[in-house]
Amino acid sequence: MRMWKSRSVQQELFCRISLVDFAAMRDAVNRLGGNPEKINPICPVDLVIDHSIQVDFNRREDSLQKNQELEFERNRERFEFLKWGSQAFQNMRIIPPGSGIIHQVNLEYLARVVFDQDGLYYPDSLVGTDSHTTMIDGLGVLGWGVGGIEAEAVMLGQPISMVLPQVIGYKLIGNPHHLVTSTDIVLTVTKHLRQVGVVGKFVEFFGPGVAQLSIADRATIANMCPEYGATAAFFPVDLVSIHYLQQTGREEDKVKYIQKYLEAAGLFRDFSNTEQDPDFSQVVELDLSTVVPCCSGPKRPQDKVAVSDMKTDFESCLGAKQGFKGFQIPQGHHSDKVKFSYNDLDYELMHGSVVIAAITSCTNTSNPSVMLGAGLLAKNAVEAGLTVKPYIKTSLSPGSGVVTYYLRDSGVMPYLSKLGFDVVGYGCMTCIGNSGPLPESVVEAIVQGDLVAVGVLSGNRNFEGRVHPNTRANYLASPPLVIAYAIAGTIRIDFETEPLGVNAEGKPVFLRDIWPTRDEIQAVERKYVIPGMFKEVYEKIEKVNESWNNLKAPTDQLYPWDPKSTYIKSPPFFDNLTMELVPSKPITDAYVLLNLGDSVTTDHISPAGNIARNSPAARFLTVRGLTPREFNSYGSRRGNDAVMARGTFANIRLFNKFINRQAPLTKHFPSNEELDIFDAAEKYIEAGQNLIILTGKEYGSGSSRDWAAKGPFLLGIKAVLAESYERIHRSNLVGMGIIPLQYLPEENAEVLGLTGQERYNILIPEDKDLRPGMNVEIKLDTGKTFEAIMRFDTDVELTYYRNGGILNYMIRKMANSC
């Protein structure tokens, strides 16, 4: 076990923390007789408001301004609360909405690489509350994501505990083909490392091929670290890193001491010198010359498909059994078409029709090569007379304002706009589910024909139900490919043999005719991506948003909660907290609330997108006088536990074995009723009955969403029994006092003959007998007995469990210190 203080006082923590938790913790410390101002970050915290909602559909108008105005209209209460937090808590800096995505802002502006603390030099490092914190590894700053709940304790001075990981060496050799993008490389790496198995391990890239990659390329690969399962994906600093710091406008004297210090400390790398290669636990290799243009999907980021195989692969998925690569559409319906009207013109949709095409996400929008590649392809397409059908929801949401500068100055922005790819905002949008609504006629056609409609996005995740409820197939692709598929209007196209369209002379135009080469893109990048752009954007980043500047916020040290608010509510996590610990006790006669399969993501557990009109959360808001237009998204209402509890497991693509279909429903066994999951949990809680969840492999994969643990806690879940866990989600469960149980090797629900209809007795030992990684006995009401591993991996995690969670532990600690 390794105990690690994540940041010194001069370093920073990157957060999407819940300020609501901090405000409630102050209340709890105050109630227990302590000093509430003890709840203050001990290190500088950068909190970037980077989840934007996209609503404007008329791409001919000023989408950016409309979206930003609506964002403030809908989220004013949240923003006022956040502004209160920036004033009430020390060491907290808030980057206003509309400034960019947290990871791209870090890469381009905030990261130091080396700190100078009064003449003492030491390497930069980072923990962040988003799993894609690893993006900064591409610049040579070791960083990874932690659970938001754990991060809140870290900010209060609690060390991170972790089991020392293995380090896998990933050797890159060869040169990429001139038509290959960094997105193609990262999707190839993602599939490869998923096959290797790197969950819970560090990956370090080395070999001569690394020198062929820009920092933006490396950051793209590091960004998708969670998708291949590793904890960190590290690229050591080399000359390319130094040139990037200069390109992004870092001060010259700082760049000089960074290089000088790293060379002196033996941390500066020459990737062509094999004598500098470290010893690794294991080495795997990729020849970059073997990478081909590709996408990933239709439901997982690791399911890579070569572009040349996309048409046949999708068509095979149509008829395949429901699963990661199947939609189970009857054979006779694969060619179904549905006619519809949009803006008084007639169109038709079929399986594979593209209805969302989004250049989005920090994964790719931080990379000038793929963004300029998209711009050059758009220019070539427009000049060839190609267009995008107007009903397709197209958007461009960069991760920072710098992107707009170089797209504009290089002259490609008008061509992107011509194809519908206007800038709609700066933040996480389509990639997090904030794509906004599709035209009603499009939705009606999809529903009428039970069509597998498609979203194509330059994001990092495409799990079921994440991008949009009406796009059952979603593919990750490079920004140029996003535009290409938007022009084609379908995923069922072979770009080699089928044209995108015809030009004014009636000649067919193929993708190869308009695709820019890597050399062409790099020439434009060298000319137009310059230090002055970065300096101009980031010098004013904290003051550029006038709406934010004009917000008024309370000045009290304790937040004045509004009981009528549907956005901000004091959570019940600490309501019954006392200074005395409650002894651990067995979980008795527990019902199974949900019986789930493999790869249940945090999007399945706690959706971030729009609130469905027929959901428990919608009913809650309707009773309080809100109309569907005012529902907003789950992500925007995560400061209200009443909404978020009702949104837990509300994903329409959740497959629960109890009802044997995709729906946010379950069976309430005492009454034999089929109910919304929240309603069933409420009935169990009212009857005083314990609840657990059965699930398969990779439970909690996806975003590091703390509400994926808080929500189940509020539904009364005492334990989860899984085959394996995503690292951050297991940590969040521990943080909320939920027991993560894991089947013994070679065992699972099927092997043990578990149906989920049994009653479970989990024999938790007394506190003095608890130890990390121990086995516990589980007895069923059928008489069957088996053992499972209790996944408290360190003694510190056991301490959190005894306290009912990490935040309870910190409150007691802070109250005791007063």
PDB file of N, CA, C and O in Angstrom, residues 646-691:
ATOM      1  N   ARG A 646     -34.035  10.095  -7.739  1.00  0.00           N
ATOM      2  CA  ARG A 646     -35.055   9.629  -8.689  1.00  0.00           C
ATOM      3  C   ARG A 646     -34.464   9.347 -10.076  1.00  0.00           C
ATOM      4  O   ARG A 646     -35.047   8.594 -10.855  1.00  0.00           O
ATOM      5  N   GLY A 647     -33.322   9.957 -10.358  1.00  0.00           N
ATOM      6  CA  GLY A 647     -32.655   9.712 -11.627  1.00  0.00           C
ATOM      7  C   GLY A 647     -31.717   8.516 -11.608  1.00  0.00           C
ATOM      8  O   GLY A 647     -31.179   8.134 -12.646  1.00  0.00           O
ATOM      9  N   THR A 648     -31.519   7.924 -10.451  1.00  0.00           N
ATOM     10  CA  THR A 648     -30.604   6.785 -10.336  1.00  0.00           C
ATOM     11  C   THR A 648     -31.178   5.568 -11.060  1.00  0.00           C
ATOM     12  O   THR A 648     -32.323   5.184 -10.816  1.00  0.00           O
ATOM     13  N   PHE A 649     -30.387   4.989 -11.932  1.00  0.00           N
ATOM     14  CA  PHE A 649     -30.788   3.861 -12.799  1.00  0.00           C
ATOM     15  C   PHE A 649     -31.966   4.244 -13.713  1.00  0.00           C
ATOM     16  O   PHE A 649     -32.757   3.385 -14.090  1.00  0.00           O
ATOM     17  N   ALA A 650     -32.046   5.519 -14.099  1.00  0.00           N
ATOM     18  CA  ALA A 650     -33.149   5.976 -14.950  1.00  0.00           C
ATOM     19  C   ALA A 650     -32.806   5.915 -16.437  1.00  0.00           C
ATOM     20  O   ALA A 650     -33.565   6.417 -17.261  1.00  0.00           O
ATOM     21  N   ASN A 651     -31.699   5.298 -16.789  1.00  0.00           N
ATOM     22  CA  ASN A 651     -31.294   5.185 -18.196  1.00  0.00           C
ATOM     23  C   ASN A 651     -32.222   4.220 -18.926  1.00  0.00           C
ATOM     24  O   ASN A 651     -32.406   3.073 -18.504  1.00  0.00           O
ATOM     25  N   ILE A 652     -32.793   4.664 -20.038  1.00  0.00           N
ATOM     26  CA  ILE A 652     -33.756   3.830 -20.760  1.00  0.00           C
ATOM     27  C   ILE A 652     -33.099   2.621 -21.413  1.00  0.00           C
ATOM     28  O   ILE A 652     -33.793   1.689 -21.841  1.00  0.00           O
ATOM     29  N   ARG A 653     -31.766   2.595 -21.472  1.00  0.00           N
ATOM     30  CA  ARG A 653     -31.048   1.451 -22.048  1.00  0.00           C
ATOM     31  C   ARG A 653     -30.538   0.481 -20.988  1.00  0.00           C
ATOM     32  O   ARG A 653     -29.786  -0.443 -21.292  1.00  0.00           O
ATOM     33  N   LEU A 654     -30.926   0.667 -19.737  1.00  0.00           N
ATOM     34  CA  LEU A 654     -30.543  -0.268 -18.678  1.00  0.00           C
ATOM     35  C   LEU A 654     -31.234  -1.607 -18.902  1.00  0.00           C
ATOM     36  O   LEU A 654     -32.452  -1.662 -19.078  1.00  0.00           O
ATOM     37  N   PHE A 655     -30.448  -2.694 -18.888  1.00  0.00           N
ATOM     38  CA  PHE A 655     -31.025  -4.033 -19.059  1.00  0.00           C
ATOM     39  C   PHE A 655     -31.007  -4.742 -17.707  1.00  0.00           C
ATOM     40  O   PHE A 655     -29.958  -5.104 -17.187  1.00  0.00           O
ATOM     41  N   ASN A 656     -32.201  -4.914 -17.158  1.00  0.00           N
ATOM     42  CA  ASN A 656     -32.374  -5.569 -15.867  1.00  0.00           C
ATOM     43  C   ASN A 656     -32.947  -6.966 -16.117  1.00  0.00           C
ATOM     44  O   ASN A 656     -34.004  -7.119 -16.722  1.00  0.00           O
ATOM     45  N   LYS A 657     -32.233  -7.988 -15.655  1.00  0.00           N
ATOM     46  CA  LYS A 657     -32.652  -9.368 -15.919  1.00  0.00           C
ATOM     47  C   LYS A 657     -34.014  -9.691 -15.320  1.00  0.00           C
ATOM     48  O   LYS A 657     -34.688 -10.619 -15.774  1.00  0.00           O
ATOM     49  N   PHE A 658     -34.430  -8.942 -14.311  1.00  0.00           N
ATOM     50  CA  PHE A 658     -35.731  -9.206 -13.699  1.00  0.00           C
ATOM     51  C   PHE A 658     -36.884  -8.940 -14.660  1.00  0.00           C
ATOM     52  O   PHE A 658     -37.948  -9.543 -14.549  1.00  0.00           O
ATOM     53  N   ILE A 659     -36.688  -8.001 -15.590  1.00  0.00           N
ATOM     54  CA  ILE A 659     -37.780  -7.710 -16.535  1.00  0.00           C
ATOM     55  C   ILE A 659     -37.405  -8.095 -17.966  1.00  0.00           C
ATOM     56  O   ILE A 659     -38.227  -8.019 -18.862  1.00  0.00           O
ATOM     57  N   ASN A 660     -36.133  -8.493 -18.146  1.00  0.00           N
ATOM     58  CA  ASN A 660     -35.651  -9.079 -19.404  1.00  0.00           C
ATOM     59  C   ASN A 660     -35.828  -8.161 -20.614  1.00  0.00           C
ATOM     60  O   ASN A 660     -36.113  -8.622 -21.712  1.00  0.00           O
ATOM     61  N   ARG A 661     -35.649  -6.859 -20.395  1.00  0.00           N
ATOM     62  CA  ARG A 661     -35.663  -5.920 -21.518  1.00  0.00           C
ATOM     63  C   ARG A 661     -35.010  -4.619 -21.057  1.00  0.00           C
ATOM     64  O   ARG A 661     -34.755  -4.422 -19.865  1.00  0.00           O
ATOM     65  N   GLN A 662     -34.732  -3.731 -22.019  1.00  0.00           N
ATOM     66  CA  GLN A 662     -34.134  -2.448 -21.690  1.00  0.00           C
ATOM     67  C   GLN A 662     -35.211  -1.486 -21.212  1.00  0.00           C
ATOM     68  O   GLN A 662     -36.126  -1.142 -21.959  1.00  0.00           O
ATOM     69  N   ALA A 663     -35.107  -1.060 -19.975  1.00  0.00           N
ATOM     70  CA  ALA A 663     -36.049  -0.096 -19.397  1.00  0.00           C
ATOM     71  C   ALA A 663     -35.595   0.221 -17.972  1.00  0.00           C
ATOM     72  O   ALA A 663     -34.995  -0.626 -17.307  1.00  0.00           O
ATOM     73  N   PRO A 664     -35.879   1.428 -17.478  1.00  0.00           N
ATOM     74  CA  PRO A 664     -35.500   1.790 -16.104  1.00  0.00           C
ATOM     75  C   PRO A 664     -36.515   1.266 -15.088  1.00  0.00           C
ATOM     76  O   PRO A 664     -37.073   2.018 -14.290  1.00  0.00           O
ATOM     77  N   LEU A 665     -36.759  -0.031 -15.125  1.00  0.00           N
ATOM     78  CA  LEU A 665     -37.784  -0.665 -14.296  1.00  0.00           C
ATOM     79  C   LEU A 665     -37.199  -1.853 -13.552  1.00  0.00           C
ATOM     80  O   LEU A 665     -36.149  -2.387 -13.911  1.00  0.00           O
ATOM     81  N   THR A 666     -37.902  -2.300 -12.519  1.00  0.00           N
ATOM     82  CA  THR A 666     -37.520  -3.516 -11.804  1.00  0.00           C
ATOM     83  C   THR A 666     -38.757  -4.159 -11.201  1.00  0.00           C
ATOM     84  O   THR A 666     -39.866  -3.599 -11.262  1.00  0.00           O
ATOM     85  N   LYS A 667     -38.548  -5.324 -10.618  1.00  0.00           N
ATOM     86  CA  LYS A 667     -39.659  -6.028  -9.961  1.00  0.00           C
ATOM     87  C   LYS A 667     -39.549  -5.828  -8.453  1.00  0.00           C
ATOM     88  O   LYS A 667     -38.472  -6.027  -7.864  1.00  0.00           O
ATOM     89  N   HIS A 668     -40.659  -5.416  -7.851  1.00  0.00           N
ATOM     90  CA  HIS A 668     -40.745  -5.340  -6.395  1.00  0.00           C
ATOM     91  C   HIS A 668     -41.313  -6.674  -5.924  1.00  0.00           C
ATOM     92  O   HIS A 668     -42.505  -6.950  -6.090  1.00  0.00           O
ATOM     93  N   PHE A 669     -40.459  -7.515  -5.358  1.00  0.00           N
ATOM     94  CA  PHE A 669     -40.840  -8.910  -5.107  1.00  0.00           C
ATOM     95  C   PHE A 669     -41.945  -9.088  -4.069  1.00  0.00           C
ATOM     96  O   PHE A 669     -42.821  -9.950  -4.250  1.00  0.00           O
ATOM     97  N   PRO A 670     -41.976  -8.313  -2.983  1.00  0.00           N
ATOM     98  CA  PRO A 670     -43.068  -8.523  -2.022  1.00  0.00           C
ATOM     99  C   PRO A 670     -44.454  -8.340  -2.630  1.00  0.00           C
ATOM    100  O   PRO A 670     -45.403  -9.042  -2.266  1.00  0.00           O
ATOM    101  N   SER A 671     -44.594  -7.389  -3.593  1.00  0.00           N
ATOM    102  CA  SER A 671     -45.900  -7.159  -4.211  1.00  0.00           C
ATOM    103  C   SER A 671     -46.003  -7.753  -5.613  1.00  0.00           C
ATOM    104  O   SER A 671     -47.083  -7.740  -6.214  1.00  0.00           O
ATOM    105  N   ASN A 672     -44.866  -8.245  -6.133  1.00  0.00           N
ATOM    106  CA  ASN A 672     -44.792  -8.786  -7.493  1.00  0.00           C
ATOM    107  C   ASN A 672     -45.145  -7.736  -8.554  1.00  0.00           C
ATOM    108  O   ASN A 672     -45.568  -8.064  -9.653  1.00  0.00           O
ATOM    109  N   GLU A 673     -44.942  -6.440  -8.230  1.00  0.00           N
ATOM    110  CA  GLU A 673     -45.229  -5.353  -9.170  1.00  0.00           C
ATOM    111  C   GLU A 673     -43.980  -4.994  -9.977  1.00  0.00           C
ATOM    112  O   GLU A 673     -42.859  -5.098  -9.478  1.00  0.00           O
ATOM    113  N   GLU A 674     -44.195  -4.553 -11.202  1.00  0.00           N
ATOM    114  CA  GLU A 674     -43.135  -3.982 -12.014  1.00  0.00           C
ATOM    115  C   GLU A 674     -43.211  -2.470 -11.871  1.00  0.00           C
ATOM    116  O   GLU A 674     -44.219  -1.860 -12.225  1.00  0.00           O
ATOM    117  N   LEU A 675     -42.139  -1.874 -11.335  1.00  0.00           N
ATOM    118  CA  LEU A 675     -42.176  -0.466 -10.962  1.00  0.00           C
ATOM    119  C   LEU A 675     -40.932   0.260 -11.488  1.00  0.00           C
ATOM    120  O   LEU A 675     -39.911  -0.365 -11.796  1.00  0.00           O
ATOM    121  N   ASP A 676     -41.040   1.604 -11.563  1.00  0.00           N
ATOM    122  CA  ASP A 676     -39.832   2.399 -11.726  1.00  0.00           C
ATOM    123  C   ASP A 676     -38.884   2.057 -10.580  1.00  0.00           C
ATOM    124  O   ASP A 676     -39.320   1.798  -9.451  1.00  0.00           O
ATOM    125  N   ILE A 677     -37.588   2.078 -10.870  1.00  0.00           N
ATOM    126  CA  ILE A 677     -36.608   1.613  -9.888  1.00  0.00           C
ATOM    127  C   ILE A 677     -36.665   2.445  -8.612  1.00  0.00           C
ATOM    128  O   ILE A 677     -36.621   1.908  -7.498  1.00  0.00           O
ATOM    129  N   PHE A 678     -36.809   3.762  -8.739  1.00  0.00           N
ATOM    130  CA  PHE A 678     -36.906   4.592  -7.534  1.00  0.00           C
ATOM    131  C   PHE A 678     -38.137   4.214  -6.719  1.00  0.00           C
ATOM    132  O   PHE A 678     -38.058   4.112  -5.484  1.00  0.00           O
ATOM    133  N   ASP A 679     -39.268   4.001  -7.389  1.00  0.00           N
ATOM    134  CA  ASP A 679     -40.501   3.673  -6.664  1.00  0.00           C
ATOM    135  C   ASP A 679     -40.385   2.342  -5.944  1.00  0.00           C
ATOM    136  O   ASP A 679     -40.860   2.190  -4.806  1.00  0.00           O
ATOM    137  N   ALA A 680     -39.738   1.371  -6.577  1.00  0.00           N
ATOM    138  CA  ALA A 680     -39.540   0.071  -5.925  1.00  0.00           C
ATOM    139  C   ALA A 680     -38.636   0.218  -4.710  1.00  0.00           C
ATOM    140  O   ALA A 680     -38.928  -0.334  -3.628  1.00  0.00           O
ATOM    141  N   ALA A 681     -37.532   0.969  -4.862  1.00  0.00           N
ATOM    142  CA  ALA A 681     -36.612   1.168  -3.740  1.00  0.00           C
ATOM    143  C   ALA A 681     -37.307   1.867  -2.580  1.00  0.00           C
ATOM    144  O   ALA A 681     -37.099   1.531  -1.408  1.00  0.00           O
ATOM    145  N   GLU A 682     -38.158   2.838  -2.909  1.00  0.00           N
ATOM    146  CA  GLU A 682     -38.891   3.562  -1.864  1.00  0.00           C
ATOM    147  C   GLU A 682     -39.792   2.623  -1.073  1.00  0.00           C
ATOM    148  O   GLU A 682     -39.881   2.722   0.158  1.00  0.00           O
ATOM    149  N   LYS A 683     -40.428   1.689  -1.770  1.00  0.00           N
ATOM    150  CA  LYS A 683     -41.281   0.714  -1.070  1.00  0.00           C
ATOM    151  C   LYS A 683     -40.460  -0.168  -0.135  1.00  0.00           C
ATOM    152  O   LYS A 683     -40.867  -0.462   0.994  1.00  0.00           O
ATOM    153  N   TYR A 684     -39.296  -0.613  -0.619  1.00  0.00           N
ATOM    154  CA  TYR A 684     -38.429  -1.438   0.233  1.00  0.00           C
ATOM    155  C   TYR A 684     -37.974  -0.650   1.469  1.00  0.00           C
ATOM    156  O   TYR A 684     -37.964  -1.171   2.586  1.00  0.00           O
ATOM    157  N   ILE A 685     -37.584   0.615   1.261  1.00  0.00           N
ATOM    158  CA  ILE A 685     -37.098   1.434   2.373  1.00  0.00           C
ATOM    159  C   ILE A 685     -38.209   1.650   3.396  1.00  0.00           C
ATOM    160  O   ILE A 685     -37.993   1.550   4.617  1.00  0.00           O
ATOM    161  N   GLU A 686     -39.414   1.940   2.920  1.00  0.00           N
ATOM    162  CA  GLU A 686     -40.549   2.154   3.833  1.00  0.00           C
ATOM    163  C   GLU A 686     -40.829   0.925   4.675  1.00  0.00           C
ATOM    164  O   GLU A 686     -41.285   1.023   5.816  1.00  0.00           O
ATOM    165  N   ALA A 687     -40.533  -0.256   4.112  1.00  0.00           N
ATOM    166  CA  ALA A 687     -40.767  -1.503   4.849  1.00  0.00           C
ATOM    167  C   ALA A 687     -39.557  -1.909   5.685  1.00  0.00           C
ATOM    168  O   ALA A 687     -39.581  -2.974   6.323  1.00  0.00           O
ATOM    169  N   GLY A 688     -38.510  -1.091   5.687  1.00  0.00           N
ATOM    170  CA  GLY A 688     -37.324  -1.388   6.478  1.00  0.00           C
ATOM    171  C   GLY A 688     -36.500  -2.547   5.948  1.00  0.00           C
ATOM    172  O   GLY A 688     -35.811  -3.223   6.715  1.00  0.00           O
ATOM    173  N   GLN A 689     -36.539  -2.761   4.636  1.00  0.00           N
ATOM    174  CA  GLN A 689     -35.861  -3.924   4.051  1.00  0.00           C
ATOM    175  C   GLN A 689     -34.545  -3.504   3.391  1.00  0.00           C
ATOM    176  O   GLN A 689     -34.476  -2.495   2.682  1.00  0.00           O
ATOM    177  N   ASN A 690     -33.504  -4.275   3.631  1.00  0.00           N
ATOM    178  CA  ASN A 690     -32.193  -4.014   3.044  1.00  0.00           C
ATOM    179  C   ASN A 690     -32.187  -4.376   1.559  1.00  0.00           C
ATOM    180  O   ASN A 690     -32.941  -5.245   1.115  1.00  0.00           O
ATOM    181  N   LEU A 691     -31.293  -3.724   0.817  1.00  0.00           N
ATOM    182  CA  LEU A 691     -31.193  -3.948  -0.623  1.00  0.00           C
ATOM    183  C   LEU A 691     -29.743  -4.130  -1.050  1.00  0.00           C
ATOM    184  O   LEU A 691     -28.835  -3.513  -0.483  1.00  0.00           O
TER     185      LEU A 691
END
